């Protein structure tokens, strides 16, 4: 049986998993509802900001929502969460809006000074190092979870930077 022939009524366990979206939960949910004592399905958790980055052959795609919340209330409908760092670097920020804005402005100014001093374009790893050192210095008290993306002489790159300063170079991240 090929993958294109699979339907909800004919599940097959011996089909190899393929990349992309998986419909296994569509088969699980009716089974959970049929179990004794199961009154309702698990509810989705609201997680706040959505930021994403993907590396492709010739570059990087960054995306973010535009809604800023304060608890359960929408504080602003048009909040910029993708920040400029350099002509070849951008950064997505989640967390406290003031913290993400300030840390990215600080790094953007440091990168500008470095570009003027070296007469060369900014490197992605340099921006990542500046960001993670500043965040590590404050041990997570700067509430800024960041995704750094850009292209330099080494090609396209995406880094995930946590509020406590740890980083990971990934092909895609959320």
PDB file of C-alpha atoms in Angstrom:
ATOM      1  CA  UNK A   1       0.000   0.000   0.000  1.00  0.00           C
ATOM      2  CA  UNK A   2       1.460   3.363  -0.960  1.00  0.00           C
ATOM      3  CA  UNK A   3       1.254   6.410   1.279  1.00  0.00           C
ATOM      4  CA  UNK A   4      -1.195   8.156  -1.033  1.00  0.00           C
ATOM      5  CA  UNK A   5      -3.671   5.295  -0.552  1.00  0.00           C
ATOM      6  CA  UNK A   6      -3.839   5.529   3.246  1.00  0.00           C
ATOM      7  CA  UNK A   7      -7.185   6.637   4.604  1.00  0.00           C
ATOM      8  CA  UNK A   8      -8.591   7.152   8.069  1.00  0.00           C
ATOM      9  CA  UNK A   9     -10.441   3.825   7.877  1.00  0.00           C
ATOM     10  CA  UNK A  10      -7.433   1.758   6.815  1.00  0.00           C
ATOM     11  CA  UNK A  11      -4.504   2.471   9.144  1.00  0.00           C
ATOM     12  CA  UNK A  12      -1.276   0.633   8.476  1.00  0.00           C
ATOM     13  CA  UNK A  13       1.460   0.254  11.072  1.00  0.00           C
ATOM     14  CA  UNK A  14       4.102  -1.032   8.662  1.00  0.00           C
ATOM     15  CA  UNK A  15       4.235   2.160   6.563  1.00  0.00           C
ATOM     16  CA  UNK A  16       7.595   3.915   7.087  1.00  0.00           C
ATOM     17  CA  UNK A  17       7.380   7.374   8.607  1.00  0.00           C
ATOM     18  CA  UNK A  18       7.884  10.147   6.122  1.00  0.00           C
ATOM     19  CA  UNK A  19       8.902  13.742   6.742  1.00  0.00           C
ATOM     20  CA  UNK A  20       6.069  16.211   7.113  1.00  0.00           C
ATOM     21  CA  UNK A  21       2.811  16.322   9.034  1.00  0.00           C
ATOM     22  CA  UNK A  22       1.695  13.115  10.782  1.00  0.00           C
ATOM     23  CA  UNK A  23      -1.993  12.211  11.113  1.00  0.00           C
ATOM     24  CA  UNK A  24      -1.541   9.655  13.927  1.00  0.00           C
ATOM     25  CA  UNK A  25      -3.476  11.804  16.415  1.00  0.00           C
ATOM     26  CA  UNK A  26      -6.522  11.691  14.147  1.00  0.00           C
ATOM     27  CA  UNK A  27      -6.636   7.955  14.837  1.00  0.00           C
ATOM     28  CA  UNK A  28      -5.800   8.331  18.543  1.00  0.00           C
ATOM     29  CA  UNK A  29      -8.484  10.880  19.415  1.00  0.00           C
ATOM     30  CA  UNK A  30     -11.565   8.706  18.665  1.00  0.00           C
ATOM     31  CA  UNK A  31      -9.916   5.890  20.634  1.00  0.00           C
ATOM     32  CA  UNK A  32      -9.439   8.166  23.673  1.00  0.00           C
ATOM     33  CA  UNK A  33     -13.058   9.324  23.489  1.00  0.00           C
ATOM     34  CA  UNK A  34     -14.209   5.687  23.342  1.00  0.00           C
ATOM     35  CA  UNK A  35     -12.318   4.736  26.513  1.00  0.00           C
ATOM     36  CA  UNK A  36     -14.265   4.460  29.732  1.00  0.00           C
ATOM     37  CA  UNK A  37     -13.767   7.516  31.971  1.00  0.00           C
ATOM     38  CA  UNK A  38     -12.459   9.755  29.191  1.00  0.00           C
ATOM     39  CA  UNK A  39     -14.904  12.653  28.983  1.00  0.00           C
ATOM     40  CA  UNK A  40     -12.948  15.021  26.784  1.00  0.00           C
ATOM     41  CA  UNK A  41      -9.781  15.300  24.714  1.00  0.00           C
ATOM     42  CA  UNK A  42      -6.686  17.038  26.107  1.00  0.00           C
ATOM     43  CA  UNK A  43      -6.776  20.782  25.473  1.00  0.00           C
ATOM     44  CA  UNK A  44      -4.081  22.613  23.555  1.00  0.00           C
ATOM     45  CA  UNK A  45      -1.814  24.786  25.672  1.00  0.00           C
ATOM     46  CA  UNK A  46      -1.538  28.476  24.815  1.00  0.00           C
ATOM     47  CA  UNK A  47       2.141  29.274  24.552  1.00  0.00           C
ATOM     48  CA  UNK A  48       2.329  32.971  23.728  1.00  0.00           C
ATOM     49  CA  UNK A  49       4.666  34.247  21.014  1.00  0.00           C
ATOM     50  CA  UNK A  50       5.320  32.232  17.887  1.00  0.00           C
ATOM     51  CA  UNK A  51       8.703  32.736  16.239  1.00  0.00           C
ATOM     52  CA  UNK A  52      10.240  30.482  13.613  1.00  0.00           C
ATOM     53  CA  UNK A  53      13.319  30.298  11.384  1.00  0.00           C
ATOM     54  CA  UNK A  54      14.277  27.998   8.523  1.00  0.00           C
ATOM     55  CA  UNK A  55      17.523  27.673   6.572  1.00  0.00           C
ATOM     56  CA  UNK A  56      17.233  26.994   2.857  1.00  0.00           C
ATOM     57  CA  UNK A  57      19.831  26.647   0.115  1.00  0.00           C
ATOM     58  CA  UNK A  58      20.482  30.352  -0.478  1.00  0.00           C
ATOM     59  CA  UNK A  59      19.303  32.033   2.719  1.00  0.00           C
ATOM     60  CA  UNK A  60      17.181  32.116   5.846  1.00  0.00           C
ATOM     61  CA  UNK A  61      13.466  32.734   6.410  1.00  0.00           C
ATOM     62  CA  UNK A  62      12.389  34.283   9.726  1.00  0.00           C
ATOM     63  CA  UNK A  63       8.778  34.601  10.833  1.00  0.00           C
ATOM     64  CA  UNK A  64       6.890  35.865  13.863  1.00  0.00           C
ATOM     65  CA  UNK A  65       3.374  36.748  14.943  1.00  0.00           C
ATOM     66  CA  UNK A  66       2.539  40.373  15.709  1.00  0.00           C
ATOM     67  CA  UNK A  67       0.411  40.104  18.846  1.00  0.00           C
ATOM     68  CA  UNK A  68       1.767  41.185  22.244  1.00  0.00           C
ATOM     69  CA  UNK A  69      -0.089  39.881  25.289  1.00  0.00           C
ATOM     70  CA  UNK A  70      -0.205  40.797  28.944  1.00  0.00           C
ATOM     71  CA  UNK A  71      -1.439  37.642  30.615  1.00  0.00           C
ATOM     72  CA  UNK A  72      -4.651  36.702  28.821  1.00  0.00           C
ATOM     73  CA  UNK A  73      -5.239  40.204  27.426  1.00  0.00           C
ATOM     74  CA  UNK A  74      -3.958  41.429  24.059  1.00  0.00           C
ATOM     75  CA  UNK A  75      -1.798  44.473  24.818  1.00  0.00           C
ATOM     76  CA  UNK A  76      -0.899  45.348  21.228  1.00  0.00           C
ATOM     77  CA  UNK A  77      -2.057  43.888  17.912  1.00  0.00           C
ATOM     78  CA  UNK A  78       0.884  45.111  15.836  1.00  0.00           C
ATOM     79  CA  UNK A  79       4.098  44.405  17.744  1.00  0.00           C
ATOM     80  CA  UNK A  80       7.352  44.046  15.782  1.00  0.00           C
ATOM     81  CA  UNK A  81       9.089  40.834  16.858  1.00  0.00           C
ATOM     82  CA  UNK A  82      11.633  40.633  14.043  1.00  0.00           C
ATOM     83  CA  UNK A  83      14.519  42.976  14.849  1.00  0.00           C
ATOM     84  CA  UNK A  84      17.231  44.399  12.582  1.00  0.00           C
ATOM     85  CA  UNK A  85      20.803  43.700  13.667  1.00  0.00           C
ATOM     86  CA  UNK A  86      22.797  44.259  10.481  1.00  0.00           C
ATOM     87  CA  UNK A  87      22.173  44.305   6.715  1.00  0.00           C
ATOM     88  CA  UNK A  88      22.698  40.529   6.643  1.00  0.00           C
ATOM     89  CA  UNK A  89      21.318  39.648  10.121  1.00  0.00           C
ATOM     90  CA  UNK A  90      17.870  39.669  11.707  1.00  0.00           C
ATOM     91  CA  UNK A  91      16.661  38.382  15.060  1.00  0.00           C
ATOM     92  CA  UNK A  92      13.243  37.151  16.251  1.00  0.00           C
ATOM     93  CA  UNK A  93      12.434  37.752  19.906  1.00  0.00           C
ATOM     94  CA  UNK A  94      10.030  36.181  22.384  1.00  0.00           C
ATOM     95  CA  UNK A  95       9.662  37.186  26.007  1.00  0.00           C
ATOM     96  CA  UNK A  96       9.347  40.620  27.549  1.00  0.00           C
ATOM     97  CA  UNK A  97       9.026  43.115  24.688  1.00  0.00           C
ATOM     98  CA  UNK A  98      11.267  45.701  26.352  1.00  0.00           C
ATOM     99  CA  UNK A  99      13.999  43.128  27.008  1.00  0.00           C
ATOM    100  CA  UNK A 100      14.005  41.769  23.454  1.00  0.00           C
ATOM    101  CA  UNK A 101      13.991  45.279  21.969  1.00  0.00           C
ATOM    102  CA  UNK A 102      16.803  46.536  24.210  1.00  0.00           C
ATOM    103  CA  UNK A 103      19.104  43.517  23.792  1.00  0.00           C
ATOM    104  CA  UNK A 104      18.737  43.610  19.997  1.00  0.00           C
ATOM    105  CA  UNK A 105      19.365  47.385  19.855  1.00  0.00           C
ATOM    106  CA  UNK A 106      22.461  46.948  21.999  1.00  0.00           C
ATOM    107  CA  UNK A 107      23.837  44.177  19.785  1.00  0.00           C
ATOM    108  CA  UNK A 108      22.943  46.076  16.601  1.00  0.00           C
ATOM    109  CA  UNK A 109      24.993  49.069  17.786  1.00  0.00           C
ATOM    110  CA  UNK A 110      27.927  46.831  18.760  1.00  0.00           C
ATOM    111  CA  UNK A 111      27.838  45.142  15.354  1.00  0.00           C
ATOM    112  CA  UNK A 112      27.740  48.535  13.613  1.00  0.00           C
ATOM    113  CA  UNK A 113      30.845  49.654  15.507  1.00  0.00           C
ATOM    114  CA  UNK A 114      32.575  46.384  14.653  1.00  0.00           C
ATOM    115  CA  UNK A 115      31.702  46.769  10.943  1.00  0.00           C
ATOM    116  CA  UNK A 116      33.085  50.320  10.902  1.00  0.00           C
ATOM    117  CA  UNK A 117      36.271  49.158  12.638  1.00  0.00           C
ATOM    118  CA  UNK A 118      36.912  46.066  10.487  1.00  0.00           C
ATOM    119  CA  UNK A 119      35.432  47.306   7.164  1.00  0.00           C
ATOM    120  CA  UNK A 120      33.807  43.912   6.680  1.00  0.00           C
ATOM    121  CA  UNK A 121      30.232  42.572   6.957  1.00  0.00           C
ATOM    122  CA  UNK A 122      28.991  41.152  10.252  1.00  0.00           C
ATOM    123  CA  UNK A 123      29.244  37.426  10.800  1.00  0.00           C
ATOM    124  CA  UNK A 124      26.354  35.426  12.223  1.00  0.00           C
ATOM    125  CA  UNK A 125      28.542  33.683  14.797  1.00  0.00           C
ATOM    126  CA  UNK A 126      29.823  37.072  16.046  1.00  0.00           C
ATOM    127  CA  UNK A 127      26.272  38.300  16.668  1.00  0.00           C
ATOM    128  CA  UNK A 128      25.450  34.996  18.369  1.00  0.00           C
ATOM    129  CA  UNK A 129      28.480  35.314  20.644  1.00  0.00           C
ATOM    130  CA  UNK A 130      27.642  38.895  21.642  1.00  0.00           C
ATOM    131  CA  UNK A 131      24.008  37.949  22.355  1.00  0.00           C
ATOM    132  CA  UNK A 132      24.775  34.830  24.379  1.00  0.00           C
ATOM    133  CA  UNK A 133      27.476  36.541  26.458  1.00  0.00           C
ATOM    134  CA  UNK A 134      25.111  39.392  27.370  1.00  0.00           C
ATOM    135  CA  UNK A 135      22.275  36.996  28.245  1.00  0.00           C
ATOM    136  CA  UNK A 136      24.586  34.711  30.243  1.00  0.00           C
ATOM    137  CA  UNK A 137      25.852  37.734  32.179  1.00  0.00           C
ATOM    138  CA  UNK A 138      22.308  38.284  33.516  1.00  0.00           C
ATOM    139  CA  UNK A 139      21.645  34.562  34.160  1.00  0.00           C
ATOM    140  CA  UNK A 140      18.158  34.554  32.629  1.00  0.00           C
ATOM    141  CA  UNK A 141      16.899  37.767  34.244  1.00  0.00           C
ATOM    142  CA  UNK A 142      16.691  39.301  30.767  1.00  0.00           C
ATOM    143  CA  UNK A 143      13.528  37.639  29.515  1.00  0.00           C
ATOM    144  CA  UNK A 144      14.509  37.293  25.864  1.00  0.00           C
ATOM    145  CA  UNK A 145      14.397  34.027  23.943  1.00  0.00           C
ATOM    146  CA  UNK A 146      15.883  34.757  20.540  1.00  0.00           C
ATOM    147  CA  UNK A 147      16.268  33.232  17.106  1.00  0.00           C
ATOM    148  CA  UNK A 148      19.166  34.715  15.156  1.00  0.00           C
ATOM    149  CA  UNK A 149      19.300  34.255  11.395  1.00  0.00           C
ATOM    150  CA  UNK A 150      21.495  35.564   8.654  1.00  0.00           C
ATOM    151  CA  UNK A 151      23.936  34.956   5.827  1.00  0.00           C
ATOM    152  CA  UNK A 152      27.669  35.577   5.811  1.00  0.00           C
ATOM    153  CA  UNK A 153      30.788  34.179   4.142  1.00  0.00           C
ATOM    154  CA  UNK A 154      30.018  30.775   5.706  1.00  0.00           C
ATOM    155  CA  UNK A 155      26.525  30.681   4.191  1.00  0.00           C
ATOM    156  CA  UNK A 156      23.097  30.867   5.814  1.00  0.00           C
ATOM    157  CA  UNK A 157      22.768  30.059   9.531  1.00  0.00           C
ATOM    158  CA  UNK A 158      20.134  29.995  12.265  1.00  0.00           C
ATOM    159  CA  UNK A 159      20.899  30.043  15.992  1.00  0.00           C
ATOM    160  CA  UNK A 160      18.499  29.497  18.865  1.00  0.00           C
ATOM    161  CA  UNK A 161      19.506  31.568  21.918  1.00  0.00           C
ATOM    162  CA  UNK A 162      17.882  30.930  25.306  1.00  0.00           C
ATOM    163  CA  UNK A 163      17.425  33.597  28.010  1.00  0.00           C
ATOM    164  CA  UNK A 164      20.196  32.081  30.151  1.00  0.00           C
ATOM    165  CA  UNK A 165      22.693  32.239  27.268  1.00  0.00           C
ATOM    166  CA  UNK A 166      22.820  28.717  25.851  1.00  0.00           C
ATOM    167  CA  UNK A 167      22.792  28.435  22.054  1.00  0.00           C
ATOM    168  CA  UNK A 168      22.206  25.848  19.354  1.00  0.00           C
ATOM    169  CA  UNK A 169      22.913  26.072  15.630  1.00  0.00           C
ATOM    170  CA  UNK A 170      19.959  24.483  13.816  1.00  0.00           C
ATOM    171  CA  UNK A 171      18.515  24.163  10.326  1.00  0.00           C
ATOM    172  CA  UNK A 172      15.071  25.133  11.645  1.00  0.00           C
ATOM    173  CA  UNK A 173      13.694  26.172  14.998  1.00  0.00           C
ATOM    174  CA  UNK A 174      10.600  27.554  16.725  1.00  0.00           C
TER     175      UNK A 174
END
